[in-house]
Amino acid sequence: MDIAFSKDVQAFRQEVRAFIRTHLPDDIKHRVERGEELDREGHMGWHRKLCQKGWTVPNWPTEYGGPGWSLAQQYVFHDELAFNCAPRLPWYGWDMIGPLLIEYGSDWQRQRFLPPIASGEEWWCQGFSEPNSGSDLASLQCKAVLDGEHYVVNGSKIWITAAHVSDWMFALVRTDSSGKKQQGITLLFIDMRSPGLSRRPIITFDGGHEIDQCYFQDVRVPIENRVGEEGKGWSYAKYLLSVERIGTADVARSGTMLRRLKTIVASERAQGKPLLEDPWFADQIALLEIELKALEVTELRYLFETEAGSDLGPEASILKIRGTEIQQRITELIVDALGYYACPDLRPALWQDANIPAVGPDYAMLASASYFNLRKLSIFSGSNEIQKNIVAKAVLGL
Amino acid sequence: MDFSFDEAQQLFRDSVDRFVAEHYDFETRQRIVATDDGYLPEHWQRFAELGWLALPFPEGYGGLDGTPVDTMIIMESFGRGLVASPYLSSVVVAGHILNRAATEQQKQALLPALSDGSLRLTFAFAEPTSRFDLADVSTTATEDGAGYRLNGYKCVVHYANTAHKVLVSARTTGNQRDPMGVSLFLVDMGASGVSARHYPTIDGQRAADIKLDNVRVDADDLIGDKDHASAFIEETCDHGIAATCAEAVGAMSVLYEMTLEYIKTREQFGKTLGSFQALQHRMVDVFMACELCRSMVYAATCRLTESTAERQCTASAAKVQVGKAGRLVGHEAIQLHGGMGMTDELPIGHYLKRLTMINTMFGDIAYHTARFRRTANYFSL
Ligand SMILES: Cc1cc2nc3c(=O)[nH]c(=O)nc-3n(C[C@H](O)[C@H](O)[C@H](O)COP(=O)(O)OP(=O)(O)OC[C@H]3O[C@@H](n4cnc5c(N)ncnc54)[C@H](O)[C@@H]3O)c2cc1C
């Protein structure tokens, strides 16, 4: 037993760190640190640099343009991105579409869709949830009927993260409703510019626009955009949930948030002293940091316990539950630590001018908005209740 | 990064598990804790034959050159079996002090006897007003010719009833809470001026309050450098923490397994208890708590041999995690067993008793949250 990374991996960490520190633009770093949403252009300024280095699809094998990294290297890479306040890689492309197509895609699909993910030219969104199918995803009703060389899609998808900035959606649609609800589901790639596809922004209560509802009216999807076989969509979706995904626990992002919290309590003052010396705050932070430490070692244990890493099964649920609880708790403590300066709402001003100065300390600027926004963590990607159901069934055998 | 046990460690684990399974069923355990000694001397002999008492010591002194991971393995199995014995106090804790701080001559005299089971020790560090602060020592050692005279009062000394000698922390210089000026002495339990009040602890194990009244010790009963024992004591207790936390993980695993089994079989309203989602989710919380503790115990154990700050911060984190989880797991196990959980006949409550004791030993949640704060910066592996 040895819970340290090897010398090689540690050297690799230094290399990644040096690269990020040299190339990550200050303004992007600052915006990530504040908890701001980056627009696509903001992302791309950084993504192009990563791409030149060949580092945008860390989990892909070299034949598809990946760097061919070991699991430990991938872990350390994401760790360093988070530690240094670099943006996350654009959603869904590298972590979902890549593994999906490598496992189940056709040659044409791999050639067509993988390169623009690596380069950042094409962004993806996930079209699973529907107004009447949330936790009970398999009950989905958005319908696709084969008509010659096309599927004709009708229905609606809701809560779609980043639909308004995406080029493609991978969508679960119903092609057959005669059997069990898990059967008759098909996975399609839908061009977001397709005629008949319309969108409505959904504003979340923190004031942000990151999700949309999409409506499909006779949207025609070429048959070559179907992944794998018709009617097997549910098993592909399950595969996507099971592919080993580093960062389910989001430990490093939480670590960065926790450092921010510590900076805040060191600067804020109460009773003539830094808030840091308030025993209640000091203990709350220490307890949270201990939880995070336990989660970090647990994630590493699950990833590296078996040789070459095993697929995370229901263990991923534990990481998700505890990881999101910790992140939510950190945002609560940040709001608590700020006292009155948690109250000004600067988002409207920020939308007009990204360089707007803060009222009060800069770190207070989006603190409440982040707190509100991160309530989503325990709802999406399978709510925490659903995750507990999964563990109860798959691990506890209940 | 490697979380696996090597072949020798797996064999070792099997042998401890086998001992617990064959010789330590719950009824036997209850009979053992009801004896005068609170442990079974035949078992101690058996531990010696199996090499467990020699585990952490260097080969040159009759030891087996084991690592903290080996100690973790044995303690986890002991936790599963709720094993009551002086292993922790004698081998893990007092043994560590001798191994780290004693002179060559002292080691030659003591470690082989400790390894073959003929010598049992314990460590007296706590005092009625010290709470968990190891440097808060008001017991004094004053020079007396070539030796020293000890005066003071030590409390809740683990398995002092079976110890031949006791290691005592005493102040040789400085004020009551100065880390500097604390020294360690090896005192014969039968020495004149030593009086002990022995009692069972809440978990059925044994402890004693020990009064030292002008107890005379020789110069070569001083263990380690005079005045400089605090760092060793702190380190020793971190080893104690890793060991008790491993024991707690064993105990919690059993509570989890028993409770899970129970809710899968017990029926109410025409269904098993386990079919009620409210209880399923609580069981998942229990499972998660056990998993997170296991991780922290691995980390704390591996970090015992790292830098002081790393060792302290990880040991404290583990202790807090185990303290909180011990309560959660113990309480849920009782609650989900209903009336059965309240009975003395079922092991459930006895596991909670041990976990409660462990939470206090070497410092509780509040103490270690504060120590963690003092030692932790942003961590990474
Ligand atoms: C910000 C945000 C972004 C999202 N992004 C995407 C996206 O990109 N793509 C996508 O497809 N979806 C996305 N979602 C949708 C998300 O996956 C769903 O919201 C989620 O699956 C829950 O479904 P629901 O909202 O219909 O709630 P419901 O399923 O109606 O659940 C409501 C509450 O009941 C609980 N509940 C439901 N069933 C059970 C049960 N069996 N046992 C116990 N409790 C239960 C839930 O845990 C929840 O607390 C996003 C959601 C949010 C908030």
Short mmCIF file of N, CA, C and O and ligand atoms in Angstrom, two decimals, chain A residues 92 125-131 133-136 158-161 204 210-211 376 378-386 389, chain B residues 277 281, ligand 1:
data_model
loop_
_atom_site.label_atom_id
_atom_site.label_comp_id
_atom_site.label_asym_id
_atom_site.label_seq_id
_atom_site.Cartn_x
_atom_site.Cartn_y
_atom_site.Cartn_z
N TYR A 92 -19.48 17.26 -22.23
CA TYR A 92 -20.05 16.12 -22.98
C TYR A 92 -19.22 15.58 -24.14
O TYR A 92 -19.30 14.41 -24.44
N CYS A 125 -24.51 19.01 -26.52
CA CYS A 125 -25.37 19.03 -25.35
C CYS A 125 -26.09 17.68 -25.23
O CYS A 125 -26.12 16.90 -26.19
N GLN A 126 -26.62 17.46 -24.04
CA GLN A 126 -27.20 16.15 -23.73
C GLN A 126 -28.72 16.26 -23.67
O GLN A 126 -29.26 16.96 -22.80
N GLY A 127 -29.40 15.58 -24.58
CA GLY A 127 -30.87 15.66 -24.61
C GLY A 127 -31.51 14.39 -24.07
O GLY A 127 -31.93 13.53 -24.83
N PHE A 128 -31.55 14.29 -22.78
CA PHE A 128 -32.16 13.12 -22.14
C PHE A 128 -33.50 13.48 -21.50
O PHE A 128 -34.53 12.91 -21.80
N SER A 129 -33.48 14.47 -20.59
CA SER A 129 -34.68 14.75 -19.78
C SER A 129 -35.81 15.34 -20.61
O SER A 129 -35.58 16.04 -21.59
N GLU A 130 -37.01 15.03 -20.14
CA GLU A 130 -38.21 15.59 -20.77
C GLU A 130 -39.14 16.10 -19.67
O GLU A 130 -38.96 15.74 -18.50
N PRO A 131 -40.11 16.92 -20.06
CA PRO A 131 -41.00 17.47 -19.03
C PRO A 131 -41.61 16.39 -18.13
O PRO A 131 -41.74 16.57 -16.93
N SER A 133 -40.40 13.18 -17.93
CA SER A 133 -39.44 12.11 -17.66
C SER A 133 -38.15 12.70 -17.11
O SER A 133 -37.30 13.16 -17.86
N GLY A 134 -38.07 12.73 -15.81
CA GLY A 134 -36.87 13.24 -15.15
C GLY A 134 -36.11 12.09 -14.55
O GLY A 134 -35.34 11.40 -15.22
N SER A 135 -36.38 11.83 -13.27
CA SER A 135 -35.72 10.69 -12.63
C SER A 135 -36.10 9.38 -13.30
O SER A 135 -35.28 8.49 -13.45
N ASP A 136 -37.33 9.31 -13.72
CA ASP A 136 -37.79 8.11 -14.44
C ASP A 136 -37.52 8.30 -15.92
O ASP A 136 -38.43 8.40 -16.73
N ILE A 158 -36.00 18.95 -22.09
CA ILE A 158 -35.95 20.10 -21.17
C ILE A 158 -34.72 20.02 -20.26
O ILE A 158 -34.17 18.93 -20.07
N TRP A 159 -34.34 21.17 -19.74
CA TRP A 159 -33.20 21.33 -18.82
C TRP A 159 -31.87 21.05 -19.53
O TRP A 159 -30.96 20.51 -18.93
N ILE A 160 -31.80 21.38 -20.81
CA ILE A 160 -30.61 20.99 -21.56
C ILE A 160 -29.49 22.02 -21.35
O ILE A 160 -29.59 23.15 -21.82
N THR A 161 -28.46 21.59 -20.64
CA THR A 161 -27.34 22.48 -20.36
C THR A 161 -26.66 22.89 -21.67
O THR A 161 -26.35 22.04 -22.50
N THR A 204 -32.47 30.28 -14.56
CA THR A 204 -32.49 29.68 -13.23
C THR A 204 -32.58 30.77 -12.17
O THR A 204 -32.31 31.94 -12.46
N GLU A 210 -28.23 28.97 -18.37
CA GLU A 210 -27.36 27.88 -18.78
C GLU A 210 -28.14 26.70 -19.31
O GLU A 210 -27.56 25.75 -19.82
N ILE A 211 -29.46 26.72 -19.17
CA ILE A 211 -30.27 25.59 -19.67
C ILE A 211 -31.39 26.09 -20.58
O ILE A 211 -31.79 27.25 -20.51
N LYS A 376 -28.29 23.05 -7.93
CA LYS A 376 -28.55 22.12 -9.03
C LYS A 376 -27.76 20.82 -8.89
O LYS A 376 -28.16 19.78 -9.41
N SER A 378 -27.26 18.63 -6.68
CA SER A 378 -27.89 17.43 -6.11
C SER A 378 -29.13 17.01 -6.91
O SER A 378 -29.77 16.03 -6.57
N ILE A 379 -29.45 17.80 -7.95
CA ILE A 379 -30.61 17.45 -8.78
C ILE A 379 -30.19 16.78 -10.09
O ILE A 379 -30.76 15.76 -10.46
N PHE A 380 -29.17 17.36 -10.76
CA PHE A 380 -28.87 16.79 -12.08
C PHE A 380 -27.90 15.61 -12.02
O PHE A 380 -27.47 15.22 -10.93
N SER A 381 -27.65 15.04 -13.18
CA SER A 381 -26.81 13.83 -13.28
C SER A 381 -27.33 12.70 -12.40
O SER A 381 -26.55 11.97 -11.81
N GLY A 382 -28.62 12.57 -12.30
CA GLY A 382 -29.20 11.60 -11.37
C GLY A 382 -29.21 12.24 -9.98
O GLY A 382 -28.16 12.44 -9.38
N SER A 383 -30.39 12.60 -9.51
CA SER A 383 -30.48 13.31 -8.23
C SER A 383 -29.83 12.48 -7.12
O SER A 383 -29.66 11.27 -7.26
N ASN A 384 -29.50 13.13 -6.02
CA ASN A 384 -28.85 12.39 -4.93
C ASN A 384 -29.75 11.30 -4.35
O ASN A 384 -29.27 10.27 -3.89
N GLU A 385 -31.06 11.53 -4.41
CA GLU A 385 -31.97 10.48 -3.94
C GLU A 385 -31.88 9.26 -4.87
O GLU A 385 -31.84 8.12 -4.42
N ILE A 386 -31.85 9.54 -6.16
CA ILE A 386 -31.75 8.43 -7.13
C ILE A 386 -30.41 7.71 -6.94
O ILE A 386 -30.34 6.48 -7.02
N ASN A 389 -30.81 5.40 -4.21
CA ASN A 389 -31.56 4.21 -4.65
C ASN A 389 -30.63 3.23 -5.37
O ASN A 389 -30.73 2.02 -5.18
N GLN B 277 -38.01 2.84 1.56
CA GLN B 277 -36.95 3.70 1.04
C GLN B 277 -36.30 4.57 2.12
O GLN B 277 -35.11 4.83 2.08
N HIS B 281 -32.23 4.60 2.37
CA HIS B 281 -31.34 5.76 2.27
C HIS B 281 -30.48 5.91 3.52
O HIS B 281 -29.32 6.30 3.46
C1 LIG C 1 -29.16 22.98 -13.99
C2 LIG C 1 -29.63 21.71 -14.58
C3 LIG C 1 -28.99 21.22 -15.72
C4 LIG C 1 -29.45 20.05 -16.31
N1 LIG C 1 -28.84 19.62 -17.47
C5 LIG C 1 -29.36 18.57 -18.15
C6 LIG C 1 -28.85 18.19 -19.42
O1 LIG C 1 -27.90 18.79 -19.92
N2 LIG C 1 -29.43 17.18 -20.07
C7 LIG C 1 -30.48 16.49 -19.55
O2 LIG C 1 -30.96 15.57 -20.19
N3 LIG C 1 -30.99 16.81 -18.34
C8 LIG C 1 -30.46 17.84 -17.63
N4 LIG C 1 -30.99 18.19 -16.40
C9 LIG C 1 -32.16 17.48 -15.92
C10 LIG C 1 -31.91 16.61 -14.71
O3 LIG C 1 -31.23 15.46 -15.07
C11 LIG C 1 -33.28 16.33 -14.06
O4 LIG C 1 -33.72 17.52 -13.50
C12 LIG C 1 -33.19 15.24 -13.02
O5 LIG C 1 -33.01 14.00 -13.62
C13 LIG C 1 -34.43 15.20 -12.13
O6 LIG C 1 -35.59 15.11 -12.88
P1 LIG C 1 -36.82 16.11 -12.59
O7 LIG C 1 -36.29 17.47 -12.64
O8 LIG C 1 -37.89 15.73 -13.53
O9 LIG C 1 -37.24 15.81 -11.11
P2 LIG C 1 -38.14 14.59 -10.59
O10 LIG C 1 -37.69 13.32 -11.20
O11 LIG C 1 -39.58 14.92 -10.71
O12 LIG C 1 -37.71 14.57 -9.07
C14 LIG C 1 -38.17 15.55 -8.11
C15 LIG C 1 -37.66 15.14 -6.73
O13 LIG C 1 -38.15 13.85 -6.40
C16 LIG C 1 -37.09 12.97 -6.11
N5 LIG C 1 -37.40 11.63 -6.61
C17 LIG C 1 -37.82 11.28 -7.84
N6 LIG C 1 -37.95 9.95 -7.93
C18 LIG C 1 -37.59 9.44 -6.75
C19 LIG C 1 -37.48 8.12 -6.22
N7 LIG C 1 -37.77 7.05 -6.96
N8 LIG C 1 -37.06 7.98 -4.94
C20 LIG C 1 -36.76 9.07 -4.19
N9 LIG C 1 -36.83 10.32 -4.62
C21 LIG C 1 -37.24 10.51 -5.89
C22 LIG C 1 -35.90 13.55 -6.84
O14 LIG C 1 -34.68 13.14 -6.23
C23 LIG C 1 -36.14 15.02 -6.68
O15 LIG C 1 -35.66 15.42 -5.44
C24 LIG C 1 -30.53 19.34 -15.76
C25 LIG C 1 -31.14 19.82 -14.60
C26 LIG C 1 -30.70 20.99 -14.02
C27 LIG C 1 -31.39 21.47 -12.77
#
